[in-house]
Short mmCIF file of C-alpha atoms in Angstrom, two decimals:
data_model
loop_
_atom_site.label_atom_id
_atom_site.label_comp_id
_atom_site.label_asym_id
_atom_site.label_seq_id
_atom_site.Cartn_x
_atom_site.Cartn_y
_atom_site.Cartn_z
CA MET A 1 60.42 67.63 98.41
CA ASP A 2 57.15 68.64 96.78
CA CYS A 3 55.52 65.32 95.77
CA VAL A 4 51.76 65.23 95.30
CA PHE A 5 51.68 61.74 95.74
CA CYS A 6 53.17 62.17 99.28
CA SER A 7 51.24 64.56 100.01
CA ILE A 8 47.94 62.60 99.18
CA VAL A 9 49.97 59.74 101.48
CA ALA A 10 50.34 62.18 104.11
CA GLY A 11 46.56 63.35 104.20
CA ASP A 12 47.37 66.73 103.29
CA LEU A 13 45.76 66.43 99.83
CA PRO A 14 42.27 64.89 99.47
CA ALA A 15 41.94 61.82 97.48
CA ASP A 16 39.08 59.13 96.59
CA VAL A 17 41.03 56.46 98.68
CA VAL A 18 40.05 52.76 97.70
CA LEU A 19 42.98 50.95 98.88
CA ASP A 20 44.82 51.80 102.31
CA GLU A 21 47.37 49.19 103.21
CA GLY A 22 50.47 49.45 105.59
CA ASP A 23 53.13 49.96 102.46
CA PHE A 24 50.59 51.18 99.92
CA LEU A 25 47.76 53.58 99.19
CA GLY A 26 45.10 53.29 96.15
CA PHE A 27 43.25 56.33 94.92
CA LEU A 28 41.27 57.39 92.09
CA ASP A 29 43.25 59.21 89.16
CA ARG A 30 41.79 62.82 88.97
CA ARG A 31 41.86 62.79 85.32
CA PRO A 32 41.33 59.13 84.34
CA VAL A 33 41.47 57.49 81.38
CA PHE A 34 38.08 55.83 82.17
CA LYS A 35 36.29 56.32 85.17
CA GLY A 36 37.14 53.96 87.92
CA HIS A 37 41.21 54.41 86.87
CA VAL A 38 43.13 53.86 90.21
CA LEU A 39 46.57 54.64 90.97
CA LEU A 40 48.63 52.54 93.44
CA VAL A 41 51.39 53.93 95.14
CA PRO A 42 53.88 53.03 97.81
CA ARG A 43 53.68 55.13 100.94
CA SER A 44 57.18 55.56 100.85
CA HIS A 45 58.81 57.76 98.34
CA VAL A 46 59.86 55.91 95.69
CA ASP A 47 60.92 57.47 91.90
CA THR A 48 60.51 54.53 89.70
CA LEU A 49 59.83 51.01 89.56
CA LEU A 50 63.65 50.58 89.31
CA ASP A 51 63.75 52.13 92.57
CA LEU A 52 61.35 50.19 94.53
CA PRO A 53 62.99 47.87 97.15
CA VAL A 54 63.19 44.10 96.39
CA GLU A 55 61.04 43.46 99.60
CA LEU A 56 57.87 45.23 98.24
CA HIS A 57 57.75 43.47 94.81
CA ALA A 58 55.37 41.07 95.67
CA GLY A 59 52.92 43.83 97.80
CA LEU A 60 52.99 45.99 95.23
CA LEU A 61 51.74 43.05 92.48
CA GLY A 62 49.31 41.42 95.08
CA ALA A 63 47.49 45.07 95.68
CA ALA A 64 47.52 45.83 91.70
CA GLN A 65 45.88 42.16 91.38
CA ARG A 66 43.45 42.78 93.65
CA LEU A 67 42.61 46.47 92.31
CA ALA A 68 42.16 44.80 88.71
CA ALA A 69 39.67 42.35 90.39
CA ALA A 70 37.88 44.91 92.08
CA ALA A 71 37.46 46.86 88.84
CA VAL A 72 35.62 43.68 87.50
CA ASP A 73 33.55 42.93 90.40
CA GLY A 74 32.98 46.35 91.62
CA LEU A 75 32.48 48.27 88.17
CA GLY A 76 31.39 45.78 85.91
CA ALA A 77 34.11 46.04 83.61
CA GLN A 78 35.38 43.18 81.60
CA GLY A 79 38.84 43.49 82.50
CA SER A 80 41.72 45.96 83.10
CA PHE A 81 44.85 47.83 81.83
CA VAL A 82 47.66 47.57 84.43
CA ALA A 83 50.59 49.84 83.54
CA VAL A 84 53.83 51.70 85.25
CA ASN A 85 55.65 54.37 83.71
CA ASN A 86 59.56 54.81 84.35
CA VAL A 87 60.72 58.66 83.57
CA VAL A 88 58.98 59.00 80.03
CA SER A 89 55.29 59.69 80.42
CA GLN A 90 55.70 59.43 84.25
CA SER A 91 53.87 62.85 85.28
CA VAL A 92 54.23 62.68 88.60
CA PRO A 93 57.93 61.30 90.24
CA HIS A 94 56.52 58.93 92.66
CA LEU A 95 56.06 55.10 91.37
CA HIS A 96 52.58 54.54 90.56
CA VAL A 97 50.50 51.67 89.17
CA HIS A 98 47.86 52.58 86.87
CA VAL A 99 44.89 50.14 87.05
CA VAL A 100 42.43 50.94 84.76
CA PRO A 101 38.73 49.49 83.88
CA ARG A 102 38.68 48.11 80.42
CA THR A 103 35.38 47.37 78.41
CA LYS A 104 35.64 45.78 75.24
CA GLY A 105 35.12 48.49 72.36
CA ASP A 106 35.90 51.27 75.14
CA GLY A 107 38.08 53.09 72.51
CA LEU A 108 41.28 52.77 74.34
CA ARG A 109 44.19 52.37 71.54
CA GLY A 110 47.84 51.43 71.91
CA PHE A 111 49.01 54.05 74.28
CA PHE A 112 46.96 57.05 73.32
CA TRP A 113 45.04 57.71 76.81
CA PRO A 114 42.39 60.19 76.19
CA ARG A 115 41.08 61.57 79.20
CA THR A 116 37.81 62.28 81.02
CA LYS A 117 36.24 63.79 84.01
CA TYR A 118 34.18 62.87 87.02
CA ALA A 119 30.70 65.04 86.77
CA SER A 120 31.33 65.77 90.59
CA GLU A 121 33.26 65.00 93.67
CA LEU A 122 29.90 62.87 94.61
CA GLU A 123 30.55 61.04 91.46
CA SER A 124 34.15 59.96 92.13
CA ALA A 125 32.98 59.10 95.57
CA GLU A 126 30.71 56.89 94.25
CA TYR A 127 33.28 55.02 91.98
CA ALA A 128 35.82 54.91 94.88
CA ALA A 129 32.99 53.17 96.90
CA ARG A 130 32.12 50.91 94.30
CA ILE A 131 35.91 49.43 94.35
CA VAL A 132 36.10 49.45 98.12
CA GLY A 133 33.17 47.44 98.15
CA ALA A 134 34.70 45.02 95.70
CA LEU A 135 37.76 44.87 97.69
CA SER A 136 36.24 44.02 100.93
CA PRO A 137 36.13 40.40 101.97
CA ALA A 138 32.16 39.25 101.88
CA VAL A 139 30.89 38.87 105.44
CA ASP A 140 28.25 36.51 106.24
CA ALA A 141 25.00 38.17 107.30
#
């Protein structure tokens, strides 16, 4: 099976990883709706949300919740848009949760998702680092 997300999970394709946990991996979308747009995937191949084993439900939601908080804390977003497509509009047939940073007046309307690009790999790495920093627990100095 040729699954781009499985290849990212395996380390065969590069990605700006922001969350690396036992069952899940989060990385920046290469064609973000807004910069800082994260895709959260289960490490094991699962086609859709309907196929997700029940024992992964809470972990997936918990990881998405932490990423949504990181969009606010790390990127200065006012909130986030969290979404899952099942088959229709699912560009990669591997379950993925979109966590998109949002700001009032950002221009996102309904289900039309305009896409943007990072200026460089350095810029995407900087956005990833900001999200990672917001996910990491504070360490007392």
